[in-house]
Coordinates of C-alpha atoms in Angstrom, one line a residue:
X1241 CA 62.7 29.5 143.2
X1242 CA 66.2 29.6 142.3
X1243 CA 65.3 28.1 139.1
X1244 CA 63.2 30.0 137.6
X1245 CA 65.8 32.9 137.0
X1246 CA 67.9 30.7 134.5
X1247 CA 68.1 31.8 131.6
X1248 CA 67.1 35.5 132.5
X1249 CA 68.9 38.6 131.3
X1250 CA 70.0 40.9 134.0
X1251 CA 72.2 43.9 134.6
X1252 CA 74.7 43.9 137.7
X1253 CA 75.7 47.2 139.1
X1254 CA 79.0 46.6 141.2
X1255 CA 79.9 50.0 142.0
X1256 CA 82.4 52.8 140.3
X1257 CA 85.4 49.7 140.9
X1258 CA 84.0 46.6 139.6
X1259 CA 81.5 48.6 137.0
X1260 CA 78.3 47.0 135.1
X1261 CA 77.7 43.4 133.9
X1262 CA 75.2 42.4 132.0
X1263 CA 74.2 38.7 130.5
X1264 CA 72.2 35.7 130.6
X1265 CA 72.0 34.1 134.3
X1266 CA 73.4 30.1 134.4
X1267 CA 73.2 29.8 137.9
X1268 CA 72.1 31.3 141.5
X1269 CA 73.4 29.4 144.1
X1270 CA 71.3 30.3 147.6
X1271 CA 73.7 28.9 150.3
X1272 CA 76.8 30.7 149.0
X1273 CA 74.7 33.7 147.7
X1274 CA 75.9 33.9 144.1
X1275 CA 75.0 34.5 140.5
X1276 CA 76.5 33.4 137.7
X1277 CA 76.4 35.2 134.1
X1278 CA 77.3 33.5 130.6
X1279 CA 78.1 35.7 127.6
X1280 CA 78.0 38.1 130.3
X1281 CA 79.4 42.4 128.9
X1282 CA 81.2 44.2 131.2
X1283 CA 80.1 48.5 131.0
X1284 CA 79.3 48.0 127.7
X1285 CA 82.4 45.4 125.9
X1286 CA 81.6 41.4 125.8
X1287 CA 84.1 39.9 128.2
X1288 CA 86.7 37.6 126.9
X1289 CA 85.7 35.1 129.7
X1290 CA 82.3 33.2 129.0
X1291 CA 80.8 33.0 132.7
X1292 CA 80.9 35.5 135.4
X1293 CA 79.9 35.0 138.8
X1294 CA 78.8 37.3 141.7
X1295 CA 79.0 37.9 145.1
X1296 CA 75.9 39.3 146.8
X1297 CA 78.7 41.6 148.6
X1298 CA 79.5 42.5 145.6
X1299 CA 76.2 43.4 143.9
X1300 CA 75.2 46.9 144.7
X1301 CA 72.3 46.9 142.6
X1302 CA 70.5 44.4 140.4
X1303 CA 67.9 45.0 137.7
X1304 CA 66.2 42.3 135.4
X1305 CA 66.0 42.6 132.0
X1306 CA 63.7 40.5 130.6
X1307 CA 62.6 37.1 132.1
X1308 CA 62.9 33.9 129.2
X1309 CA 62.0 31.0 131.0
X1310 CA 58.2 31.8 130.0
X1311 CA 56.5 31.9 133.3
X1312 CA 54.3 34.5 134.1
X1313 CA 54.6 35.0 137.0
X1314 CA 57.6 37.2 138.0
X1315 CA 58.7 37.6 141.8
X1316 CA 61.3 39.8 143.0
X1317 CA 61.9 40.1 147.2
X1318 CA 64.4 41.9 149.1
X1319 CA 66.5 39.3 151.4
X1320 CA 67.0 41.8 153.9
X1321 CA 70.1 43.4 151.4
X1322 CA 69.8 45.1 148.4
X1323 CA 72.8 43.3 147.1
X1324 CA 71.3 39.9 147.5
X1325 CA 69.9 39.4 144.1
X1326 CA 68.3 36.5 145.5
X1327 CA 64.3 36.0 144.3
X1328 CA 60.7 35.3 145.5
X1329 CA 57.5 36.6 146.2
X1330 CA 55.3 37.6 144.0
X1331 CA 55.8 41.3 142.6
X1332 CA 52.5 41.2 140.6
X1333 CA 49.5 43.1 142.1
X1334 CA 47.4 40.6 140.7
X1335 CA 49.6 37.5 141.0
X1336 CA 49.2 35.5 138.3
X1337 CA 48.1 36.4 134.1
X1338 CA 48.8 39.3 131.5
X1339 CA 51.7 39.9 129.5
X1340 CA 55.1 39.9 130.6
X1341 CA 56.7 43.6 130.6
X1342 CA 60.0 43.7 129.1
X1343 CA 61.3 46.9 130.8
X1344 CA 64.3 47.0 134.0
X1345 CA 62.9 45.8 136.7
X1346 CA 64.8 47.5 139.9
X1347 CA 65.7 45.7 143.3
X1348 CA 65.2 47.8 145.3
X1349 CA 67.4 48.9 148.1
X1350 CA 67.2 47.8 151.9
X1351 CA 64.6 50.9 153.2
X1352 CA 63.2 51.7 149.8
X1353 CA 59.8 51.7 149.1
X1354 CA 59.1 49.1 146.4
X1355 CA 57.0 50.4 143.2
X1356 CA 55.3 47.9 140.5
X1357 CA 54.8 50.4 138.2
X1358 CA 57.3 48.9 135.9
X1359 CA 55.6 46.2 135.8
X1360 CA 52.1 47.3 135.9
X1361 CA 52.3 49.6 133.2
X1362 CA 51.0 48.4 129.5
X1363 CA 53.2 50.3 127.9
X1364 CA 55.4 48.2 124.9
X1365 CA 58.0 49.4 125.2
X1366 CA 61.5 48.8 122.8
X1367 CA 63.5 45.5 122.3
X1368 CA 65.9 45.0 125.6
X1369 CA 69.9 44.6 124.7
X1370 CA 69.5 40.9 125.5
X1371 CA 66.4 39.9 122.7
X1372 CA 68.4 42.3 120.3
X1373 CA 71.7 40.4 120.7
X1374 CA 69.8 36.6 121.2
X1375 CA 68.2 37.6 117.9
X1376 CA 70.5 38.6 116.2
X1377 CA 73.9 36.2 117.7
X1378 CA 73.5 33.8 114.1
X1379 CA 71.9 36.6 111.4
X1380 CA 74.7 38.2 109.1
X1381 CA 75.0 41.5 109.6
X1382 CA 74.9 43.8 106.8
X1383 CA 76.3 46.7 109.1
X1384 CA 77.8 47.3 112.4
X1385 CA 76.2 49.5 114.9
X1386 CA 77.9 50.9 118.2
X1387 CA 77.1 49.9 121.4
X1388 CA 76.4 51.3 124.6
X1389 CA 73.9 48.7 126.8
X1390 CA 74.5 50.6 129.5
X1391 CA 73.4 53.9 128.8
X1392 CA 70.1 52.6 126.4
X1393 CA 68.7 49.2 127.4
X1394 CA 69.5 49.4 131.2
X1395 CA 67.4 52.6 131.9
X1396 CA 63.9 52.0 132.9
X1397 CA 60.8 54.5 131.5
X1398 CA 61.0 55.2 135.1
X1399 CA 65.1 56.9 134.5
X1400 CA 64.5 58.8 131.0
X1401 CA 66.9 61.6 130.9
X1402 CA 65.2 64.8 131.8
X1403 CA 65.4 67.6 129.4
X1404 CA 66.8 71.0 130.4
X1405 CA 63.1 72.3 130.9
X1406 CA 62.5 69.9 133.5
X1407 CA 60.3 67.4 131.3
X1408 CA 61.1 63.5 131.2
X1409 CA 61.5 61.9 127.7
X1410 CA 58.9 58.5 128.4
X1411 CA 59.8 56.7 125.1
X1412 CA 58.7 56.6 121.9
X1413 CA 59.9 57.2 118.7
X1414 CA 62.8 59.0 119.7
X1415 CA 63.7 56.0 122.3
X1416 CA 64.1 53.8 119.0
X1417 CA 66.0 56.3 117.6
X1418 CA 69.1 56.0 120.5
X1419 CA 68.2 52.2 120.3
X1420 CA 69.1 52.0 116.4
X1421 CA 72.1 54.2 116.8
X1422 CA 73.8 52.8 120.8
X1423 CA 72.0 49.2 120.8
X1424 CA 74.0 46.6 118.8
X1425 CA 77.0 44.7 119.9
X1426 CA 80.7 45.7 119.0
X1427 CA 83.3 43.3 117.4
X1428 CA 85.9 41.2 119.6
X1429 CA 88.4 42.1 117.0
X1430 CA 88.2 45.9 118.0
X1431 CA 90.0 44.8 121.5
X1432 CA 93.2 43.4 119.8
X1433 CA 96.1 46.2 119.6
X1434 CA 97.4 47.0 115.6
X1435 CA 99.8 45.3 114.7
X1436 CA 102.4 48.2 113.5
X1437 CA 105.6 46.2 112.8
X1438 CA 103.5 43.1 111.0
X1439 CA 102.1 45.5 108.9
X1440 CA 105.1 47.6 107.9
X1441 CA 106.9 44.4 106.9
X1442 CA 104.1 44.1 103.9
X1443 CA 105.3 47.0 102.4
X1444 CA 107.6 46.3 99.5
X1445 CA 110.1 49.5 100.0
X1446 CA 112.6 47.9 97.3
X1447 CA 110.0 48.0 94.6
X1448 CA 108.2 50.9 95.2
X1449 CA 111.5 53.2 94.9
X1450 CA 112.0 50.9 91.9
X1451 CA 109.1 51.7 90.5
X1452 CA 109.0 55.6 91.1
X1453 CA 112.8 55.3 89.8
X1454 CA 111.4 53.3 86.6
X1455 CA 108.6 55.8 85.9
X1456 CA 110.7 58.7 86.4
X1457 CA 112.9 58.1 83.2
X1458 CA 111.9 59.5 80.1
X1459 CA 111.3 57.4 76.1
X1460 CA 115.2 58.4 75.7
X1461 CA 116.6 56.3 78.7
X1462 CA 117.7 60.1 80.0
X1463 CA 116.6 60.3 83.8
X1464 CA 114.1 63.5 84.4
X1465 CA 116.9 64.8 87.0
X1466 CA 120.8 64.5 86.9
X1467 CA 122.7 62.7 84.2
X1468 CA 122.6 59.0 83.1
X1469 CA 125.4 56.9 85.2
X1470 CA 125.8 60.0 87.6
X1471 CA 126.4 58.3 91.2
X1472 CA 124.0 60.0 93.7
X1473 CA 125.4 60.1 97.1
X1474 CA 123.2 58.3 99.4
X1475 CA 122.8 61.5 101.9
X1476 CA 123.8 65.0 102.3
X1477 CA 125.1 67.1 105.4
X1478 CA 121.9 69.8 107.2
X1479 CA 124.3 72.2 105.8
X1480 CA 125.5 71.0 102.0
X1481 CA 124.7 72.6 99.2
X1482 CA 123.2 70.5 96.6
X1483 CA 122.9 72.9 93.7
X1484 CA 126.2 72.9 91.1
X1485 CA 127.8 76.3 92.3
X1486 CA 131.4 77.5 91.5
X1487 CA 134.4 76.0 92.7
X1488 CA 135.4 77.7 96.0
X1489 CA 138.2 79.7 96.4
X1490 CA 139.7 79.6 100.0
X1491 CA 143.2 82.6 99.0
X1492 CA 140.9 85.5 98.6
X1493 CA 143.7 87.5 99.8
X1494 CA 147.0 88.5 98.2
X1495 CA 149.6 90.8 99.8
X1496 CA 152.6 92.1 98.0
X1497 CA 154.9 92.0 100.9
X1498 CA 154.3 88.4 102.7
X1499 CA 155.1 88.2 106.4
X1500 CA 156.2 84.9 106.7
X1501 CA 153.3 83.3 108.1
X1502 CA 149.7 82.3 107.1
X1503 CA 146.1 82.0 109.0
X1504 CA 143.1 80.1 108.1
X1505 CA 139.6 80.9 108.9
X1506 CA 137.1 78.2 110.6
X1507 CA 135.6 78.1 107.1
X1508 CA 139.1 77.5 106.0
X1509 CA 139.6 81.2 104.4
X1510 CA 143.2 81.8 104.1
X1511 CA 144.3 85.2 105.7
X1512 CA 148.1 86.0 105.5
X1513 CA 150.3 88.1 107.6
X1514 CA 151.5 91.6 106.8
X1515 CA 154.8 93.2 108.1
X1516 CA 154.1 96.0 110.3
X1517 CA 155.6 98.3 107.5
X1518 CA 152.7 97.4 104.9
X1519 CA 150.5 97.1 108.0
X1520 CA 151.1 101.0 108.8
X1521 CA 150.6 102.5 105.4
X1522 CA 147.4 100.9 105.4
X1523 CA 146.2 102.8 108.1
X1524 CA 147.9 106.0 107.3
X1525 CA 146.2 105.6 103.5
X1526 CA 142.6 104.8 105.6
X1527 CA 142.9 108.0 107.8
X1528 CA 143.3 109.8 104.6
X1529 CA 140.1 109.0 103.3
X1530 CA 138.3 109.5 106.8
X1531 CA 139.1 106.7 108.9
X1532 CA 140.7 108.9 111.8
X1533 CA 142.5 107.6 114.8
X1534 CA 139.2 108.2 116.8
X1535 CA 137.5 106.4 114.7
X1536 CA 139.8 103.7 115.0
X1537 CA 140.1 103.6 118.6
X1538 CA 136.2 103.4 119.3
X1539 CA 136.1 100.7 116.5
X1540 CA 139.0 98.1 118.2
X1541 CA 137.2 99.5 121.9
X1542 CA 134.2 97.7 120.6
X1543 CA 135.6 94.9 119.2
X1544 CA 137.9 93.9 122.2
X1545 CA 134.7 94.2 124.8
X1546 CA 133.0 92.2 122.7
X1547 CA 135.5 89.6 122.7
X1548 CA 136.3 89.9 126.0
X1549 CA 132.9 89.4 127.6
X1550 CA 132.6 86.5 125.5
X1551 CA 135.5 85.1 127.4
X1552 CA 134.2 85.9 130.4
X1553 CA 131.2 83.9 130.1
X1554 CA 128.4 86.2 127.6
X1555 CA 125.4 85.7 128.9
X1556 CA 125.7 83.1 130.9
X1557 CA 127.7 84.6 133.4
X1558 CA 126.7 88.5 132.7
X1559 CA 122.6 88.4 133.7
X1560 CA 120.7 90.4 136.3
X1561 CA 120.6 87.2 138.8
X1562 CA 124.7 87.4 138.9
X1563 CA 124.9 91.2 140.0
X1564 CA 126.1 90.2 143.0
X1565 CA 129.2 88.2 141.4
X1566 CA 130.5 90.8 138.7
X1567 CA 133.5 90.2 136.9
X1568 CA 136.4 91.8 137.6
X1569 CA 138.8 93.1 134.9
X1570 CA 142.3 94.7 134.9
X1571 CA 143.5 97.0 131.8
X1572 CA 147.3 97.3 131.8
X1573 CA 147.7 100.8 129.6
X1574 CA 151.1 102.7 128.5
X1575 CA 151.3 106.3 127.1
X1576 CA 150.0 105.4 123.6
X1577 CA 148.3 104.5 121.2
X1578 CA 148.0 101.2 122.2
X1579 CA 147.0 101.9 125.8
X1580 CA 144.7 104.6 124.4
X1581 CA 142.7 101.5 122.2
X1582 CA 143.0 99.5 126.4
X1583 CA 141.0 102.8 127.3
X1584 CA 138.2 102.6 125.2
X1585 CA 137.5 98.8 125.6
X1586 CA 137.8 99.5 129.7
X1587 CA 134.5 102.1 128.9
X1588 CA 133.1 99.9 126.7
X1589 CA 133.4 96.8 129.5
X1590 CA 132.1 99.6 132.3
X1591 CA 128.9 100.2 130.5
X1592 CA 128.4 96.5 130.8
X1593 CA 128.2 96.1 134.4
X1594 CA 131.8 95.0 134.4
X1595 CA 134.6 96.1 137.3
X1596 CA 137.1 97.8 135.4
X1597 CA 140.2 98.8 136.9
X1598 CA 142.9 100.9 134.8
X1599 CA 146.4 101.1 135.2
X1600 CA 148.2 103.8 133.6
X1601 CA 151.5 105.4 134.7
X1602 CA 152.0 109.0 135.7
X1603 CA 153.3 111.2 132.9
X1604 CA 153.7 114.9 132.6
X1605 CA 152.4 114.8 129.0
X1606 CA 150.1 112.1 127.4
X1607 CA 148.6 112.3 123.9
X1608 CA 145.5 114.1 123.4
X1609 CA 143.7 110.6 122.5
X1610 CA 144.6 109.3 125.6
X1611 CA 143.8 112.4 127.7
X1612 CA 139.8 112.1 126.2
X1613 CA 139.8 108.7 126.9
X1614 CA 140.7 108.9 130.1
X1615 CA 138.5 111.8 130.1
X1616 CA 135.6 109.1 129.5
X1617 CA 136.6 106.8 131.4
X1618 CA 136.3 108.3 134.9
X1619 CA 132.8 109.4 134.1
X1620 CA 132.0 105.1 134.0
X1621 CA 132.9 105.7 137.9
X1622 CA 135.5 102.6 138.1
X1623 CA 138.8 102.3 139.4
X1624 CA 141.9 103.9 138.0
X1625 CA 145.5 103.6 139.3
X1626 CA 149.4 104.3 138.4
X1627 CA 151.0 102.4 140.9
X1628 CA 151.1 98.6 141.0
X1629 CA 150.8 98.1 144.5
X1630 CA 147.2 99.3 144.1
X1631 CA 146.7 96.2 141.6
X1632 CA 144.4 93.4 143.3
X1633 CA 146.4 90.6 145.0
X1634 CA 144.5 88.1 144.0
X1635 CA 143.4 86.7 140.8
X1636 CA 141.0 88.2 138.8
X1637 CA 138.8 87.3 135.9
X1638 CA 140.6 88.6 133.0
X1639 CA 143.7 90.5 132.3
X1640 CA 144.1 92.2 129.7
X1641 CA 147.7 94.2 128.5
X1642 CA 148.3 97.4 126.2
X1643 CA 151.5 97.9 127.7
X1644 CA 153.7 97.4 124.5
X1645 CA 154.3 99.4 121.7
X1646 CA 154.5 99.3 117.5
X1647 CA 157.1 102.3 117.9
X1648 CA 158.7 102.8 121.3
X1649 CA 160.3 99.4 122.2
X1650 CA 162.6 101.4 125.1
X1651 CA 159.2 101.9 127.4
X1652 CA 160.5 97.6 128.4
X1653 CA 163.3 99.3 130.6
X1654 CA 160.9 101.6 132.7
X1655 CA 160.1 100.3 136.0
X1656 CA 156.6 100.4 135.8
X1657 CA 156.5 98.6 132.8
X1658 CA 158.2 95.6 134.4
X1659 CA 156.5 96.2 137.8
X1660 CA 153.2 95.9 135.4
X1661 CA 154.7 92.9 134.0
X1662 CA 156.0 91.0 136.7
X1663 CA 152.1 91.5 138.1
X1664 CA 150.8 90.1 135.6
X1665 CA 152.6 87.0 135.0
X1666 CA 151.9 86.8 138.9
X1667 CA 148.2 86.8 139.0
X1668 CA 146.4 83.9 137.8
X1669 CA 144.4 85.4 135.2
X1670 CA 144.2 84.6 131.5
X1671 CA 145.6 87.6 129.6
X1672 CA 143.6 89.1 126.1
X1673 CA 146.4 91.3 124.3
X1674 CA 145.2 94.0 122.4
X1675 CA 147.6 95.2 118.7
X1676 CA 150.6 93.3 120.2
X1677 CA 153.7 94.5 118.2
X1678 CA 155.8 92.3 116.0
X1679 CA 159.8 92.1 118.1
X1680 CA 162.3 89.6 118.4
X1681 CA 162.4 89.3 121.9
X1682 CA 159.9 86.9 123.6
X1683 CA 156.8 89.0 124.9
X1684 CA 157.0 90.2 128.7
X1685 CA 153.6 89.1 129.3
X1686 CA 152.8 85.5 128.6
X1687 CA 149.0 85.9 126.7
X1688 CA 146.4 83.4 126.0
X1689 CA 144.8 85.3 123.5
X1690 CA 145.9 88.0 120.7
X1691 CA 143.7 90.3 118.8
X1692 CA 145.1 91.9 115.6
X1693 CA 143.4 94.7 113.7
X1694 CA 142.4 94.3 109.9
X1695 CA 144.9 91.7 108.9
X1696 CA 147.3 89.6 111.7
X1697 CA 150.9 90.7 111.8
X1698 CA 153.7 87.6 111.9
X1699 CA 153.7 87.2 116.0
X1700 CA 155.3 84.4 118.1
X1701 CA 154.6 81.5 120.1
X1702 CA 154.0 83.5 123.4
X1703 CA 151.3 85.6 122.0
X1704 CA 148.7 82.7 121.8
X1705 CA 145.8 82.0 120.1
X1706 CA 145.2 84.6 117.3
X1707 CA 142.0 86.6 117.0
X1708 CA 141.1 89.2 114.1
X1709 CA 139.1 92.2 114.4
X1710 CA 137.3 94.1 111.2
X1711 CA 138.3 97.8 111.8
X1712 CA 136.1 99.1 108.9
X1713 CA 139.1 99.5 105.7
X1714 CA 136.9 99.6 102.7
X1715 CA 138.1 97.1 99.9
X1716 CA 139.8 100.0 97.6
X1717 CA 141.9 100.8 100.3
X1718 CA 143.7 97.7 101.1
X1719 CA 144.2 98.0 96.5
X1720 CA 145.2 101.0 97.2
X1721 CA 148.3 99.7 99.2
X1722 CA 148.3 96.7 96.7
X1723 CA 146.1 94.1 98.5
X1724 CA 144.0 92.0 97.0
X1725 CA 141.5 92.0 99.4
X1726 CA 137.8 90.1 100.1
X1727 CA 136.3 90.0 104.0
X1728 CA 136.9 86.8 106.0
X1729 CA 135.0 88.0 108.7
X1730 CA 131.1 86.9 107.5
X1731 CA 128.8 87.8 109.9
X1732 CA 131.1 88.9 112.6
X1733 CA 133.5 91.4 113.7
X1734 CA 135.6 89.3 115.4
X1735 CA 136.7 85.7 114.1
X1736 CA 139.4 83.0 115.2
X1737 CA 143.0 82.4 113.3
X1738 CA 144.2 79.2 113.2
X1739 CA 147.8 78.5 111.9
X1740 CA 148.0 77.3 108.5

């Protein structure tokens, strides 16, 4: 009985794991209840193997194709499992005569009723998979089709797809229609990955840039771009400018009174020092023409809180998940207008969820710039003090110091100012000076960081790394005093100074 399978194309459903096989059976051995399949596809894709073979543990369900041995008699019989695959019986109402169906022909589960009609019926229906790819295994093709066994040949006029209004599509002429487009067999060459580096090393790169670079000169030997001879450089910086432009000028400021030292810009701008003297009537000849000291102060306020909560961390440190963790800043003011500028940054910090605390000595008479901004400075609702003992003892973020003075060097005897002083140099806090005057003596408090206003004055070694604020002098000002004059500042208000 066994025999008279060869040769027969069936389809093997082995579940969602193992999938759908379909080919030619070689072999069906009864003892150890297996089938064998040559030129067997697996859901759809000839396998790169040339024989399969089955388990009937495997086999979940088993539908015959089309039966080539020629005998007319076909017999299917359940074994007592519907993964069996085994055969005999006789299927055929009438047993014996009539044409051969070529439709599926469903084993039927263990429990199932059994139906013939797909065997019964006269309906002719379309070519199987199998004959199409039997037939067709030697002919030259003059096109490739897609295919999908699965999906057209295996499905029986018994599992049409219903349409949407319930009805069942029974065959016909749109059947042939899915069987031109989803019946033919696919290439073995489509399962072999692209070879991207085999390819790329066919392309010529040398002689196609040759060639653009050949057709791109013009009947005079000139090139269409550049100059004949003119050396190209083989790459260019995100940032470099490729155009011809004018040569750069880095002294774009000239003073008429030198101060002995020069600054450079981190573009490489070179800004020189002033002496106080020159450094004064430019801001007496700017408050002439509008640029009051109130002005002034609220300008350099700004500026140092911007530079200060850069140093404390910007944003990284100053968001609404580090509220419990605010910085902590301590303004060391004197009776001027130094300590007046120390004022107006404190506000400035206070309005940006800083803690501000403000040391300024007790004096029976204060200038009336410092009395409004002190005035504006308690309504931030931070801390202000006269006496050093009410300082923090321990460190805090940021120290910065408007203790000295352009005019009054005698305030360094006072004993505050040394109390102050000695306080800071204490605490462990980087100090931010603010307009630190030009003197001879070494500065009382040790600063990491200096800010000058408008152009730097000649300081010393202790007053650290130099920082330069714009305070708003138009141009024709600084000629006024005899300063040839162009902004190194860019897009900021505040920019570094390194020593030239």
């Amino acid at each position: 009985m066994a025999e008279e399978w060869l040769g027969s194309l069936v389809s093997i459903n082995c579940g969602v794991t193992l999938g759908v096989y379909q080919g030619e059976v070689s072999s069906v051995d009864q003892a150890s209840q297996t089938i064998s399949l040559k030129q067997p596809f697996h859901n759809g894709i000839k396998c790169p193997v040339p024989e399969v073979t089955f388990s009937a543990m495997d086999i979940k369900e088993l539908k015959i194709l089309d039966i080539r041995n020629g005998n007319s008699q076909v017999g299917v019989a359940d074994s007592g499992s519907s993964s069996s695959g085994r055969s005999g019986g006789n299927s055929r109402s009438g047993g014996t005569g009539g044409p051969v169906s070529s439709a599926p022909m469903a084993v039927p589960r263990k429990g199932e009723p059994r139906s013939l009609e797909g065997l019964t019926s006269p309906q002719q229906y379309s070519k199987s998979y199998g004959e199409r790819y039997l037939e067709t295994a030697g002919q030259t093709k003059g096109f490739r089709r897609r295919h999908n066994s699965w999906s057209s040949s295996s499905r029986g006029p018994s599992q049409a797809t219903p349409k949407k209004n319930g009805q069942k599509n029974g065959g016909g002429p749109m059947k042939n229609k899915d069987d031109e487009c989803f019946g033919d067999g696919m290439e073995e060459g489509l399962d072999t990955d692209f070879d991207f580096e085999g390819n790329l090393a066919l392309f010529d790169k040398a002689a196609v840039f040759s060639e653009i670079d050949t057709s791109e000169r013009r009947g005079n030997g000139a090139r269409s771009r550049g100059t004949p001879g003119e050396r190209t450089p083989s790459s260019y910086r995100h940032d470099e400018n490729i155009l011809e432009a004018k040569p750069i000028v880095y002294r774009q400021i000239t003073v008429p009174q030198h101060g002995g030292k020069e600054y450079c810009t981190d573009s490489g701008l070179v800004v020189p020092s002033v002496p106080y003297e020159l450094h004064k009537r430019l801001l007496l000849v700017a408050e002439r023409y509008g640029l009051t000291p109130a002005r002034r102060l609220e300008m350099t306020g700004v500026c140092a809180s911007q530079m200060a909560l850069t140093l404390l961390g910007g944003p990284n440190r100053l968001t609404p998940k580090n509220v419990h963790q605010r910085p902590t800043v301590v303004l060391l003011c004197g009776p001027h207008v130094q300590g007046a500028q120390g004022m107006s940054c404190a506000r400035h910090l206070a309005n940006h969820e800083v803690e501000v605390i403000l040391f300024l000595p007790n004096f029976v008479k204060m200038l009336e710039a410092i009395t409004n901004e002190l005035t504006l400075f308690n309504k931030t609702g931070n801390k202000q003090v006269s006496s050093v003992k009410d300082l923090p003892d321990t460190p805090v973020d940021l120290v910065i110091n408007c203790l000295d003075s352009h005019e009054n060097a005698f305030l360094r005897d006072q004993p505050w100012y040394r109390a102050a002083a000695d306080w800071a140099n204490q605490n462990r806090a980087p100090v931010l000076s603010i307009d630190p005057p030009v003197s001879g003596q070494e500065q009382a408090v040790e600063a990491k960081w200096s800010l000058s206003l408008g152009l730097p004055l000649p300081l010393g070694e202790s007053a650290g790394r130099m920082y330069l604020c714009d305070i708003g002098v138009p141009n024709q000002v600084f000629r006024e005093v005899g300063i040839s004059y162009h902004s190194p500042f860019g897009c900021k208000f505040v920019i570094p100074l390194h020593s030239a």
